[in-house]
């Protein structure tokens, strides 16, 4: 039986990955401080260790006996990284270095979550992996630093690593009640009740929304194939959607009209963020992604069953 450590495994993306690995018969240990993750997200059979990913002793103990590590633990909000710069640095960068350091003893492979936020405002869209990295946020700067430390882990210490630059991931279990959550979960939670939504800036900013099952498929493929050389890949669809169009689209699926309230732009907000998916598809053998309307319907169906 193959054994995996998933840091942040009780969170949104991590719990879907845990489900997938348990379903195919792997053993899963989750290290999570439950700051945004939830015990209830985990399937029966997953082992939960409650602890901090920036605590070297906790990570070393959690890594013991593992065949691979998926490192997903982080404070995933660009807005929170702006208000709590140092606190998010500890989780987002010190946490990653702690994982790479623990992995070097046994050369345990690490597949880790990077982000489209590393690109900042890229003038050429869709963005390819070789585009310049100029993060506009503390969050993106930490994710870029994770990639640099991953290259050290591989090049100096022989730890196989693969970084996945997720674009905007959405799906069931993303918290609709938290202001720090993803825009789809916030909009879906409010629009289905006929409530207004806040649009930061003019709403013409675009994002590449990728469904969580496609992200899980990329994580699993990256661990299975482990391409050499500490590569990084976009995990995205290649299709742009503006925030304003997103609101109207979700409202239409709910049979409602959307009421949009204009709010000032957010610190560090990227204008356009659409990824080129070709390199990941070729290197990891990924299937075409789920279309946005199908994913939105799944989110709305899930919300209907939960509250
Ligand atoms: P999430 O908040 O649901 O999951 C993060 C998990 O990490 C949570 O379970 C949380 O409790 C845990 N965690 C946070 N700090 C910790 C710490 N110090 N020690 C141990 N556990 C800690 O967010 P998510 O959307 O599932 O994000 C997972 C990963 O993917 C993160 O690294 C995030 O930066 C990255 N990512 C997410 C998106 C997205 O659109 N959701 C896009 C790009 C990258
Ligand atoms: C998201 C992820 C981040 C990831 C990045 C990669 C979350 C919480 N953040 O950041 O982890 O690394 O994608 O691309 O999942 N907006 C509104 N109204 C709202 C909420 C958001 O107008 O109520 C706007 C934001 O200003 C932004 C867009 O919607 O322009 C997306 O925001 P958000 O879902 O928070 O994601 P990102 O900041 O893109």
Short mmCIF file of C-alpha atoms and ligand atoms in Angstrom, two decimals:
data_model
loop_
_atom_site.label_atom_id
_atom_site.label_comp_id
_atom_site.label_asym_id
_atom_site.label_seq_id
_atom_site.Cartn_x
_atom_site.Cartn_y
_atom_site.Cartn_z
CA UNK A 1 0.00 0.00 0.00
CA UNK A 2 1.41 3.42 -0.96
CA UNK A 3 1.46 5.96 1.88
CA UNK A 4 1.08 9.69 1.36
CA UNK A 5 1.33 12.70 3.63
CA UNK A 6 -0.98 15.55 2.65
CA UNK A 7 -0.29 18.84 4.42
CA UNK A 8 -3.44 20.96 4.44
CA UNK A 9 -5.40 17.78 3.69
CA UNK A 10 -8.44 18.90 5.71
CA UNK A 11 -8.91 21.96 3.48
CA UNK A 12 -10.84 22.43 0.27
CA UNK A 13 -8.42 21.00 -2.32
CA UNK A 14 -6.63 18.70 0.15
CA UNK A 15 -9.78 16.90 1.23
CA UNK A 16 -10.74 16.14 -2.38
CA UNK A 17 -7.23 14.75 -2.91
CA UNK A 18 -7.58 12.69 0.27
CA UNK A 19 -10.89 11.27 -1.02
CA UNK A 20 -9.30 10.30 -4.34
CA UNK A 21 -6.27 8.58 -2.80
CA UNK A 22 -8.30 6.69 -0.18
CA UNK A 23 -10.75 5.59 -2.89
CA UNK A 24 -7.95 3.98 -4.91
CA UNK A 25 -6.57 2.17 -1.85
CA UNK A 26 -3.67 4.38 -0.74
CA UNK A 27 -2.98 5.20 2.91
CA UNK A 28 -3.27 8.92 3.73
CA UNK A 29 -1.95 10.90 6.68
CA UNK A 30 -3.07 14.52 6.89
CA UNK A 31 -1.12 17.22 8.74
CA UNK A 32 -3.37 20.23 9.26
CA UNK A 33 -3.80 22.90 11.94
CA UNK A 34 -7.53 23.13 11.13
CA UNK A 35 -7.29 26.92 10.79
CA UNK A 36 -9.47 26.87 7.66
CA UNK A 37 -9.69 23.10 7.16
CA UNK A 38 -12.31 20.93 8.84
CA UNK A 39 -12.11 17.49 10.39
CA UNK A 40 -15.52 16.70 8.83
CA UNK A 41 -14.02 17.11 5.34
CA UNK A 42 -11.98 13.93 5.78
CA UNK A 43 -13.21 10.48 4.74
CA UNK A 44 -13.11 7.50 7.09
CA UNK A 45 -9.71 5.86 6.91
CA UNK A 46 -7.64 9.05 6.65
CA UNK A 47 -5.32 9.67 9.60
CA UNK A 48 -5.40 13.26 10.91
CA UNK A 49 -2.45 14.80 12.76
CA UNK A 50 -3.34 18.26 14.05
CA UNK A 51 -0.20 20.37 13.85
CA UNK A 52 1.61 23.30 12.28
CA UNK A 53 3.42 22.82 8.95
CA UNK A 54 6.09 25.30 10.08
CA UNK A 55 6.93 23.13 13.14
CA UNK A 56 9.97 21.01 12.10
CA UNK A 57 9.38 18.26 14.68
CA UNK A 58 5.71 17.88 13.72
CA UNK A 59 6.54 17.70 10.01
CA UNK A 60 9.43 15.24 10.48
CA UNK A 61 7.19 12.95 12.53
CA UNK A 62 4.35 13.23 10.00
CA UNK A 63 6.71 12.49 7.07
CA UNK A 64 8.10 9.35 8.71
CA UNK A 65 7.36 6.25 6.61
CA UNK A 66 5.71 8.14 3.76
CA UNK A 67 6.29 7.34 0.07
CA UNK A 68 5.37 10.86 -1.04
CA UNK A 69 4.17 14.22 0.24
CA UNK A 70 1.56 16.54 -1.22
CA UNK A 71 2.22 19.94 0.31
CA UNK A 72 -0.96 22.03 0.20
CA UNK A 73 -1.03 23.69 3.64
CA UNK A 74 -1.07 27.47 3.32
CA UNK A 75 -3.13 30.55 4.00
CA UNK A 76 -4.69 30.63 0.55
CA UNK A 77 -6.04 34.18 0.53
CA UNK A 78 -4.28 37.05 -1.29
CA UNK A 79 -6.28 39.51 0.88
CA UNK A 80 -5.20 37.87 4.15
CA UNK A 81 -1.58 37.88 3.06
CA UNK A 82 -1.90 41.62 2.54
CA UNK A 83 -3.25 42.26 6.05
CA UNK A 84 -1.08 39.66 7.87
CA UNK A 85 2.19 39.70 5.90
CA UNK A 86 4.41 38.03 8.50
CA UNK A 87 1.84 35.52 9.72
CA UNK A 88 1.10 34.28 6.21
CA UNK A 89 4.83 34.15 5.39
CA UNK A 90 5.31 31.66 8.22
CA UNK A 91 2.59 29.34 6.95
CA UNK A 92 3.21 29.85 3.25
CA UNK A 93 7.00 29.95 2.94
CA UNK A 94 8.52 28.72 6.22
CA UNK A 95 5.98 25.87 6.04
CA UNK A 96 7.20 24.86 2.57
CA UNK A 97 10.88 24.98 3.57
CA UNK A 98 10.04 22.88 6.62
CA UNK A 99 8.46 20.27 4.34
CA UNK A 100 11.42 20.23 1.92
CA UNK A 101 13.85 19.97 4.84
CA UNK A 102 11.97 16.99 6.32
CA UNK A 103 11.78 15.35 2.87
CA UNK A 104 15.55 15.46 2.28
CA UNK A 105 16.47 12.78 4.82
CA UNK A 106 14.49 10.09 2.97
CA UNK A 107 14.40 11.93 -0.39
CA UNK A 108 10.63 11.76 -0.19
CA UNK A 109 9.12 13.29 -3.35
CA UNK A 110 7.09 16.45 -2.80
CA UNK A 111 4.33 17.74 -5.09
CA UNK A 112 3.40 21.21 -3.85
CA UNK A 113 0.82 23.91 -4.51
CA UNK A 114 2.18 27.03 -6.14
CA UNK A 115 -0.10 29.63 -7.66
CA UNK A 116 -0.89 31.74 -10.70
CA UNK A 117 -0.21 34.63 -8.32
CA UNK A 118 3.54 34.18 -9.07
CA UNK A 119 3.02 35.81 -12.48
CA UNK A 120 1.51 39.08 -11.26
CA UNK A 121 0.15 41.23 -14.08
CA UNK A 122 1.44 39.37 -17.10
CA UNK A 123 1.11 41.35 -20.36
CA UNK A 124 0.70 38.25 -22.53
CA UNK A 125 -2.35 36.06 -22.01
CA UNK A 126 -2.84 33.13 -21.79
CA UNK A 127 0.24 32.86 -19.58
CA UNK A 128 2.83 30.19 -20.34
CA UNK A 129 5.13 28.77 -17.66
CA UNK A 130 8.17 30.55 -19.13
CA UNK A 131 6.56 34.00 -18.69
CA UNK A 132 8.31 36.38 -16.26
CA UNK A 133 7.31 35.99 -12.61
CA UNK A 134 6.52 39.36 -11.03
CA UNK A 135 4.14 38.79 -8.12
CA UNK A 136 2.00 41.74 -6.98
CA UNK A 137 1.13 40.31 -3.57
CA UNK A 138 2.89 38.95 -0.49
CA UNK A 139 1.02 35.72 -1.18
CA UNK A 140 2.41 35.46 -4.73
CA UNK A 141 5.91 36.39 -3.55
CA UNK A 142 5.84 33.57 -1.00
CA UNK A 143 4.62 31.08 -3.60
CA UNK A 144 7.43 32.11 -5.95
CA UNK A 145 9.92 31.66 -3.10
CA UNK A 146 8.48 28.16 -2.52
CA UNK A 147 9.42 27.35 -6.12
CA UNK A 148 12.98 28.64 -5.60
CA UNK A 149 13.37 26.51 -2.47
CA UNK A 150 11.93 23.51 -4.30
CA UNK A 151 14.68 23.91 -6.91
CA UNK A 152 17.23 23.87 -4.06
CA UNK A 153 15.59 20.81 -2.53
CA UNK A 154 15.93 19.01 -5.86
CA UNK A 155 19.25 20.37 -7.09
CA UNK A 156 21.18 20.28 -3.84
CA UNK A 157 19.43 17.65 -1.73
CA UNK A 158 18.08 15.22 -4.33
CA UNK A 159 14.42 15.63 -3.34
CA UNK A 160 12.15 15.13 -6.38
CA UNK A 161 9.72 18.08 -6.53
CA UNK A 162 6.95 19.24 -8.85
CA UNK A 163 5.21 22.60 -8.40
CA UNK A 164 1.69 23.16 -9.66
CA UNK A 165 0.64 26.73 -10.33
CA UNK A 166 -3.08 26.46 -9.67
CA UNK A 167 -5.22 29.17 -11.21
CA UNK A 168 -8.61 29.85 -9.52
CA UNK A 169 -9.79 26.55 -8.13
CA UNK A 170 -13.48 26.06 -7.32
CA UNK A 171 -15.82 23.28 -6.28
CA UNK A 172 -17.78 21.80 -3.39
CA UNK A 173 -16.42 22.37 0.16
CA UNK A 174 -15.01 25.80 -0.62
CA UNK A 175 -16.35 27.93 2.21
CA UNK A 176 -19.22 30.16 1.04
CA UNK A 177 -19.33 32.01 4.37
CA UNK A 178 -15.74 33.27 4.62
CA UNK A 179 -14.82 36.64 3.07
CA UNK A 180 -11.36 35.12 2.43
CA UNK A 181 -12.79 32.33 0.31
CA UNK A 182 -12.82 32.03 -3.48
CA UNK A 183 -15.14 34.33 -5.43
CA UNK A 184 -17.27 31.50 -6.87
CA UNK A 185 -18.17 30.12 -3.45
CA UNK A 186 -18.97 33.60 -2.10
CA UNK A 187 -21.07 34.57 -5.13
CA UNK A 188 -22.89 31.22 -5.30
CA UNK A 189 -23.68 31.32 -1.58
CA UNK A 190 -25.22 34.79 -1.85
CA UNK A 191 -26.84 34.76 -5.30
CA UNK A 192 -28.80 31.58 -4.66
CA UNK A 193 -30.47 33.40 -1.76
CA UNK A 194 -31.12 36.46 -3.95
CA UNK A 195 -28.58 38.56 -1.99
CA UNK A 196 -26.33 41.21 -3.57
CA UNK A 197 -22.63 40.53 -4.20
CA UNK A 198 -19.63 42.83 -3.80
CA UNK A 199 -17.47 43.42 -6.88
CA UNK A 200 -13.98 44.74 -6.15
CA UNK A 201 -12.87 47.21 -8.82
CA UNK A 202 -14.78 47.40 -12.10
CA UNK A 203 -15.46 43.67 -12.31
CA UNK A 204 -13.75 43.42 -15.72
CA UNK A 205 -10.79 41.57 -14.21
CA UNK A 206 -10.62 38.01 -15.54
CA UNK A 207 -9.79 34.67 -13.95
CA UNK A 208 -9.27 31.11 -15.18
CA UNK A 209 -11.59 28.97 -13.06
CA UNK A 210 -10.52 25.34 -12.80
CA UNK A 211 -12.67 22.65 -11.20
CA UNK A 212 -11.26 20.91 -8.14
CA UNK A 213 -11.43 17.37 -9.62
CA UNK A 214 -9.15 18.52 -12.45
CA UNK A 215 -6.70 19.88 -9.88
CA UNK A 216 -6.74 16.56 -8.02
CA UNK A 217 -6.04 14.75 -11.30
CA UNK A 218 -3.02 17.02 -11.88
CA UNK A 219 -1.70 16.42 -8.35
CA UNK A 220 -1.97 12.65 -8.68
CA UNK A 221 -0.41 12.64 -12.16
CA UNK A 222 2.48 14.83 -10.98
CA UNK A 223 3.25 12.41 -8.14
CA UNK A 224 2.97 9.39 -10.45
CA UNK A 225 5.15 10.79 -13.23
CA UNK A 226 7.53 12.99 -11.20
CA UNK A 227 9.17 14.66 -14.21
CA UNK A 228 12.86 15.47 -13.59
CA UNK A 229 14.30 18.86 -12.80
CA UNK A 230 11.88 20.42 -10.24
CA UNK A 231 9.45 21.57 -12.97
CA UNK A 232 6.46 23.86 -12.47
CA UNK A 233 3.21 23.57 -14.44
CA UNK A 234 0.08 25.66 -14.82
CA UNK A 235 -3.12 23.98 -13.70
CA UNK A 236 -5.81 25.88 -15.57
CA UNK A 237 -8.34 25.70 -18.40
CA UNK A 238 -7.16 28.45 -20.76
CA UNK A 239 -10.59 30.16 -20.66
CA UNK A 240 -11.08 33.65 -19.19
CA UNK A 241 -14.19 34.75 -17.27
CA UNK A 242 -14.66 38.26 -15.89
CA UNK A 243 -15.86 38.67 -12.32
CA UNK A 244 -18.91 40.60 -13.54
CA UNK A 245 -19.85 37.89 -16.09
CA UNK A 246 -19.34 35.27 -13.39
CA UNK A 247 -21.91 36.95 -11.15
CA UNK A 248 -24.51 37.13 -13.93
CA UNK A 249 -23.81 33.55 -14.98
CA UNK A 250 -24.29 32.16 -11.46
CA UNK A 251 -27.39 34.27 -10.91
CA UNK A 252 -28.89 32.94 -14.17
CA UNK A 253 -28.25 29.34 -13.05
CA UNK A 254 -30.12 30.22 -9.82
CA UNK A 255 -33.03 31.75 -11.75
CA UNK A 256 -32.24 35.15 -10.18
CA UNK A 257 -31.08 38.56 -11.39
CA UNK A 258 -27.70 39.57 -9.94
CA UNK A 259 -27.37 42.74 -7.86
CA UNK A 260 -23.76 43.94 -7.96
CA UNK A 261 -22.37 46.41 -5.39
CA UNK A 262 -19.22 48.27 -6.47
CA UNK A 263 -16.35 48.19 -3.98
CA UNK A 264 -12.80 49.62 -4.22
CA UNK A 265 -10.22 47.31 -5.83
CA UNK A 266 -8.38 44.91 -3.53
CA UNK A 267 -4.69 45.38 -2.67
CA UNK A 268 -2.54 43.17 -4.88
CA UNK A 269 -5.44 42.14 -7.14
CA UNK A 270 -4.26 40.92 -10.53
CA UNK A 271 -6.07 42.34 -13.58
CA UNK A 272 -6.05 39.36 -15.93
CA UNK A 273 -5.06 35.81 -15.05
CA UNK A 274 -5.60 33.14 -17.68
CA UNK A 275 -3.23 30.23 -18.04
CA UNK A 276 -1.96 28.16 -20.94
CA UNK A 277 -2.71 24.52 -20.08
CA UNK A 278 -0.74 22.79 -22.88
CA UNK A 279 2.53 22.05 -21.04
CA UNK A 280 0.80 20.35 -18.10
CA UNK A 281 -1.52 18.41 -20.39
CA UNK A 282 1.45 17.04 -22.34
CA UNK A 283 3.80 16.33 -19.43
CA UNK A 284 1.16 14.97 -17.03
CA UNK A 285 -1.25 13.41 -19.54
CA UNK A 286 -4.28 15.37 -18.33
CA UNK A 287 -7.78 15.07 -19.79
CA UNK A 288 -9.66 18.19 -20.96
CA UNK A 289 -11.06 20.14 -17.98
CA UNK A 290 -14.67 20.31 -16.86
CA UNK A 291 -16.53 23.22 -18.46
CA UNK A 292 -17.33 26.14 -16.13
CA UNK A 293 -21.17 25.83 -16.34
CA UNK A 294 -20.96 22.14 -15.34
CA UNK A 295 -18.70 22.97 -12.41
CA UNK A 296 -20.96 25.83 -11.28
CA UNK A 297 -23.95 23.50 -11.35
CA UNK A 298 -22.08 21.04 -9.12
CA UNK A 299 -21.28 23.82 -6.64
CA UNK A 300 -24.92 24.96 -6.55
CA UNK A 301 -26.13 21.36 -6.12
CA UNK A 302 -23.68 20.92 -3.24
CA UNK A 303 -24.78 24.16 -1.58
CA UNK A 304 -28.40 23.01 -1.85
CA UNK A 305 -27.60 19.84 0.08
CA UNK A 306 -25.55 21.52 2.80
CA UNK A 307 -27.54 24.54 3.92
P1 LIG B 1 -7.78 25.82 2.23
O1 LIG B 1 -7.68 27.01 3.14
O2 LIG B 1 -9.11 25.16 2.12
O3 LIG B 1 -6.70 24.72 2.60
C1 LIG B 1 -5.48 25.02 3.25
C2 LIG B 1 -5.33 24.05 4.39
O4 LIG B 1 -4.08 24.33 5.05
C3 LIG B 1 -6.43 24.20 5.45
O5 LIG B 1 -6.92 22.92 5.77
C4 LIG B 1 -5.71 24.84 6.63
O6 LIG B 1 -6.31 24.49 7.87
C5 LIG B 1 -4.31 24.32 6.45
N1 LIG B 1 -3.28 25.18 7.05
C6 LIG B 1 -3.13 26.51 6.95
N2 LIG B 1 -2.06 26.93 7.66
C7 LIG B 1 -1.52 25.81 8.21
C8 LIG B 1 -0.40 25.57 9.04
N3 LIG B 1 0.39 26.58 9.47
N4 LIG B 1 -0.13 24.31 9.43
C9 LIG B 1 -0.91 23.28 9.01
N5 LIG B 1 -1.99 23.43 8.24
C10 LIG B 1 -2.28 24.69 7.82
O7 LIG B 1 -7.28 26.33 0.79
P2 LIG B 1 -7.22 25.58 -0.59
O8 LIG B 1 -7.94 26.43 -1.56
O9 LIG B 1 -7.59 24.14 -0.44
O10 LIG B 1 -5.65 25.71 -0.94
C11 LIG B 1 -4.77 24.59 -0.91
C12 LIG B 1 -3.45 25.04 -1.50
O11 LIG B 1 -3.61 25.43 -2.85
C13 LIG B 1 -2.79 26.23 -0.80
O12 LIG B 1 -1.39 26.04 -0.79
C14 LIG B 1 -3.15 27.38 -1.68
O13 LIG B 1 -2.24 28.46 -1.54
C15 LIG B 1 -3.08 26.73 -3.04
N6 LIG B 1 -3.85 27.39 -4.08
C16 LIG B 1 -5.19 27.47 -3.99
C17 LIG B 1 -5.90 28.08 -5.03
C18 LIG B 1 -7.40 28.22 -5.01
O14 LIG B 1 -7.94 28.83 -5.95
N7 LIG B 1 -8.10 27.68 -4.03
C19 LIG B 1 -5.21 28.57 -6.15
C20 LIG B 1 -3.82 28.52 -6.15
C21 LIG B 1 -3.15 27.90 -5.14
C1 LIG B 2 -7.20 32.92 -5.92
C2 LIG B 2 -6.93 32.04 -4.70
C3 LIG B 2 -5.46 32.01 -4.41
C4 LIG B 2 -4.76 31.56 -5.69
C5 LIG B 2 -5.09 32.47 -6.87
C6 LIG B 2 -4.49 31.92 -8.17
C7 LIG B 2 -8.71 31.90 -3.04
C8 LIG B 2 -9.33 32.50 -1.83
N1 LIG B 2 -7.64 32.55 -3.53
O1 LIG B 2 -6.83 34.29 -5.65
O2 LIG B 2 -5.20 31.07 -3.37
O3 LIG B 2 -3.39 31.46 -5.49
O4 LIG B 2 -6.50 32.47 -7.04
O5 LIG B 2 -4.96 32.61 -9.25
O6 LIG B 2 -9.17 30.91 -3.55
N2 LIG B 2 -13.81 39.27 -5.90
C9 LIG B 2 -14.91 40.09 -5.91
N3 LIG B 2 -15.83 39.93 -4.92
C10 LIG B 2 -15.70 39.00 -3.92
C11 LIG B 2 -14.56 38.17 -3.94
C12 LIG B 2 -13.63 38.34 -4.94
O7 LIG B 2 -15.05 40.96 -6.77
O8 LIG B 2 -16.58 38.92 -3.04
C13 LIG B 2 -12.82 39.40 -7.00
C14 LIG B 2 -11.40 39.66 -6.51
O9 LIG B 2 -11.16 41.04 -6.31
C15 LIG B 2 -10.59 39.07 -7.65
C16 LIG B 2 -11.46 37.90 -8.14
O10 LIG B 2 -12.77 38.15 -7.67
O11 LIG B 2 -10.43 40.00 -8.69
C17 LIG B 2 -10.99 36.57 -7.62
O12 LIG B 2 -10.82 36.70 -6.22
P1 LIG B 2 -10.50 35.42 -5.29
O13 LIG B 2 -11.50 34.37 -5.52
O14 LIG B 2 -10.31 35.94 -3.91
O15 LIG B 2 -9.17 34.86 -5.92
P2 LIG B 2 -7.74 35.46 -6.26
O16 LIG B 2 -7.43 36.70 -5.50
O17 LIG B 2 -7.65 35.49 -7.75
#
